[in-house]
XYZ file of C-alpha atoms in Angstrom:
190
model
C 45.529 -88.408 -27.099
C 46.934 -86.582 -24.063
C 50.318 -88.039 -24.922
C 50.262 -86.434 -28.415
C 49.112 -83.071 -27.042
C 51.942 -83.144 -24.481
C 54.532 -83.936 -27.177
C 53.112 -81.205 -29.455
C 53.174 -78.600 -26.637
C 56.770 -79.565 -25.734
C 57.925 -79.218 -29.348
C 56.141 -75.906 -29.652
C 57.864 -74.559 -26.509
C 61.206 -75.808 -27.760
C 60.861 -73.980 -31.082
C 59.842 -70.711 -29.415
C 63.119 -70.599 -27.476
C 65.372 -70.796 -30.580
C 67.855 -67.897 -31.038
C 67.197 -65.192 -33.653
C 68.442 -66.282 -37.048
C 71.520 -64.774 -38.681
C 69.347 -63.443 -41.516
C 67.396 -61.185 -39.166
C 70.631 -59.914 -37.614
C 72.020 -59.007 -41.057
C 68.855 -57.124 -41.973
C 69.218 -54.926 -38.900
C 72.774 -53.948 -39.913
C 71.984 -52.102 -43.188
C 74.227 -49.137 -43.848
C 72.785 -45.626 -44.298
C 73.408 -45.894 -48.063
C 71.273 -49.040 -48.270
C 68.307 -47.577 -46.389
C 65.546 -45.810 -48.304
C 63.924 -42.674 -46.907
C 60.334 -42.979 -48.131
C 59.473 -39.394 -47.127
C 62.246 -37.816 -49.211
C 61.278 -37.086 -52.859
C 63.587 -38.522 -55.488
C 64.769 -35.748 -57.840
C 66.971 -38.015 -59.950
C 64.782 -37.920 -63.076
C 66.864 -35.287 -64.877
C 66.506 -35.338 -68.642
C 68.667 -32.458 -69.761
C 71.721 -30.573 -68.497
C 72.710 -27.146 -69.776
C 76.298 -26.145 -68.977
C 77.789 -22.675 -69.198
C 80.890 -21.096 -67.654
C 78.742 -19.315 -65.050
C 76.026 -21.914 -64.375
C 74.745 -25.439 -64.834
C 71.028 -26.139 -65.203
C 69.386 -29.553 -64.869
C 65.808 -30.049 -66.039
C 63.712 -32.855 -64.627
C 60.299 -34.204 -63.716
C 59.150 -35.928 -60.556
C 56.048 -38.132 -60.972
C 53.796 -37.681 -57.916
C 51.086 -40.073 -59.179
C 47.476 -39.401 -60.264
C 48.747 -37.355 -63.273
C 50.439 -34.857 -60.937
C 54.090 -33.918 -61.478
C 56.746 -31.507 -60.309
C 58.720 -29.745 -63.023
C 62.214 -29.257 -61.597
C 64.882 -26.727 -62.593
C 68.104 -27.179 -60.620
C 70.434 -24.146 -60.897
C 74.092 -24.512 -59.901
C 76.166 -21.315 -60.081
C 79.861 -21.136 -60.941
C 82.570 -18.421 -60.821
C 80.831 -16.290 -58.162
C 77.855 -15.757 -60.474
C 74.413 -14.783 -59.201
C 70.954 -13.710 -60.386
C 67.868 -12.011 -58.968
C 65.328 -14.366 -57.398
C 61.877 -14.769 -58.983
C 60.551 -13.977 -55.483
C 61.987 -10.448 -55.542
C 59.081 -8.030 -54.974
C 60.485 -5.205 -57.098
C 60.075 -5.347 -60.856
C 63.373 -6.293 -62.471
C 63.463 -7.495 -66.073
C 66.435 -9.684 -65.237
C 64.967 -11.800 -62.453
C 64.508 -15.487 -63.162
C 61.213 -16.350 -64.846
C 59.678 -19.294 -66.690
C 56.878 -18.653 -69.178
C 54.771 -21.290 -70.932
C 53.274 -20.797 -74.409
C 50.471 -23.368 -74.313
C 48.909 -24.515 -71.060
C 45.908 -26.462 -72.393
C 47.500 -29.804 -71.571
C 48.765 -28.836 -68.105
C 47.192 -27.161 -65.076
C 49.629 -25.254 -62.894
C 48.580 -26.124 -59.348
C 50.870 -23.873 -57.307
C 53.343 -21.047 -57.726
C 56.947 -22.007 -58.476
C 58.780 -22.829 -55.220
C 62.402 -21.788 -54.611
C 64.495 -24.195 -52.479
C 66.295 -22.744 -50.522
C 64.794 -19.274 -50.490
C 66.999 -16.432 -51.744
C 68.633 -14.117 -49.234
C 68.188 -10.341 -49.300
C 71.384 -8.366 -49.828
C 72.061 -4.655 -49.869
C 73.006 -3.544 -53.384
C 74.245 0.071 -53.606
C 74.161 0.072 -57.435
C 72.282 3.057 -58.926
C 69.560 0.853 -60.449
C 69.147 -1.316 -57.353
C 69.748 1.015 -54.396
C 68.411 -1.214 -51.651
C 67.815 -4.785 -50.541
C 67.453 -7.329 -53.349
C 66.749 -11.087 -53.139
C 69.786 -12.629 -54.800
C 70.553 -16.287 -55.582
C 74.228 -17.165 -55.113
C 74.154 -20.896 -54.345
C 72.672 -24.019 -55.845
C 68.900 -23.609 -55.904
C 66.047 -25.817 -57.065
C 62.836 -24.442 -58.587
C 59.799 -26.692 -58.426
C 56.493 -26.128 -60.262
C 53.641 -28.519 -59.424
C 51.421 -29.358 -62.429
C 48.564 -31.689 -63.315
C 48.508 -33.391 -66.717
C 45.081 -32.910 -68.305
C 45.437 -35.554 -71.021
C 47.306 -38.794 -71.630
C 47.626 -37.998 -75.364
C 51.059 -37.044 -76.676
C 51.758 -33.288 -76.652
C 54.506 -30.649 -76.663
C 54.332 -27.395 -74.681
C 56.948 -24.707 -75.287
C 58.442 -22.709 -72.437
C 61.185 -20.124 -71.922
C 63.565 -19.748 -68.999
C 65.001 -16.247 -68.714
C 67.340 -14.510 -66.254
C 70.277 -12.091 -66.151
C 73.461 -13.698 -64.891
C 75.594 -11.324 -62.865
C 78.257 -9.924 -62.601
C 78.654 -10.372 -66.381
C 75.204 -8.768 -66.841
C 74.168 -11.088 -69.690
C 70.545 -11.911 -70.483
C 70.109 -15.668 -70.701
C 67.122 -16.927 -72.740
C 66.810 -20.689 -72.719
C 64.093 -22.301 -74.866
C 62.460 -25.294 -73.127
C 59.795 -27.830 -73.987
C 57.572 -30.126 -71.963
C 57.002 -33.362 -73.850
C 54.359 -35.952 -73.036
C 55.103 -39.061 -75.076
C 53.913 -42.583 -74.435
C 52.620 -41.595 -71.000
C 55.950 -40.100 -69.854
C 56.318 -36.388 -69.102
C 59.765 -34.879 -69.792
C 61.227 -31.379 -69.385
C 63.826 -30.694 -72.078
C 65.866 -28.092 -73.860
C 63.948 -27.129 -77.018
C 65.722 -27.918 -80.255
C 67.836 -30.817 -78.910
């Protein structure tokens, strides 16, 4: 019996001193593109893109789980265009806003977040005459919502802003669609 225990202990010691396998070495050499950052939200669920000479808008939804979502509006500006931030304290009719017609199916959990925040600029124009929060670079707007029902529904919305320097009022009809358990943010009428 002691003989078998001695042989077993010797084999066990022998196996513990084996070099690390090639498979483990390869796993440690993943490139940055192959690694997944679990703390970084994935905003790749874009359902609609609106293109214009002065801007490009992508509409999307990020599923946070437990019937909570983030409605995402990604604004990319072209040709030195800009607009007034929704976070501007003064009352301008042209600042970016999103209004929803029917909110029975959704609960808006937080105010819309602007990422990155707009920068204040001095505007000497007669109607402005002071510092104004202006958006000049690509900006993402995120609205956290909770879905109140799993039944299919449609909720209309409107995105509105004045694009400068052309000074044109942009009214974009949107819709939030819940169909088959999936929530989508789309351009209304398409």
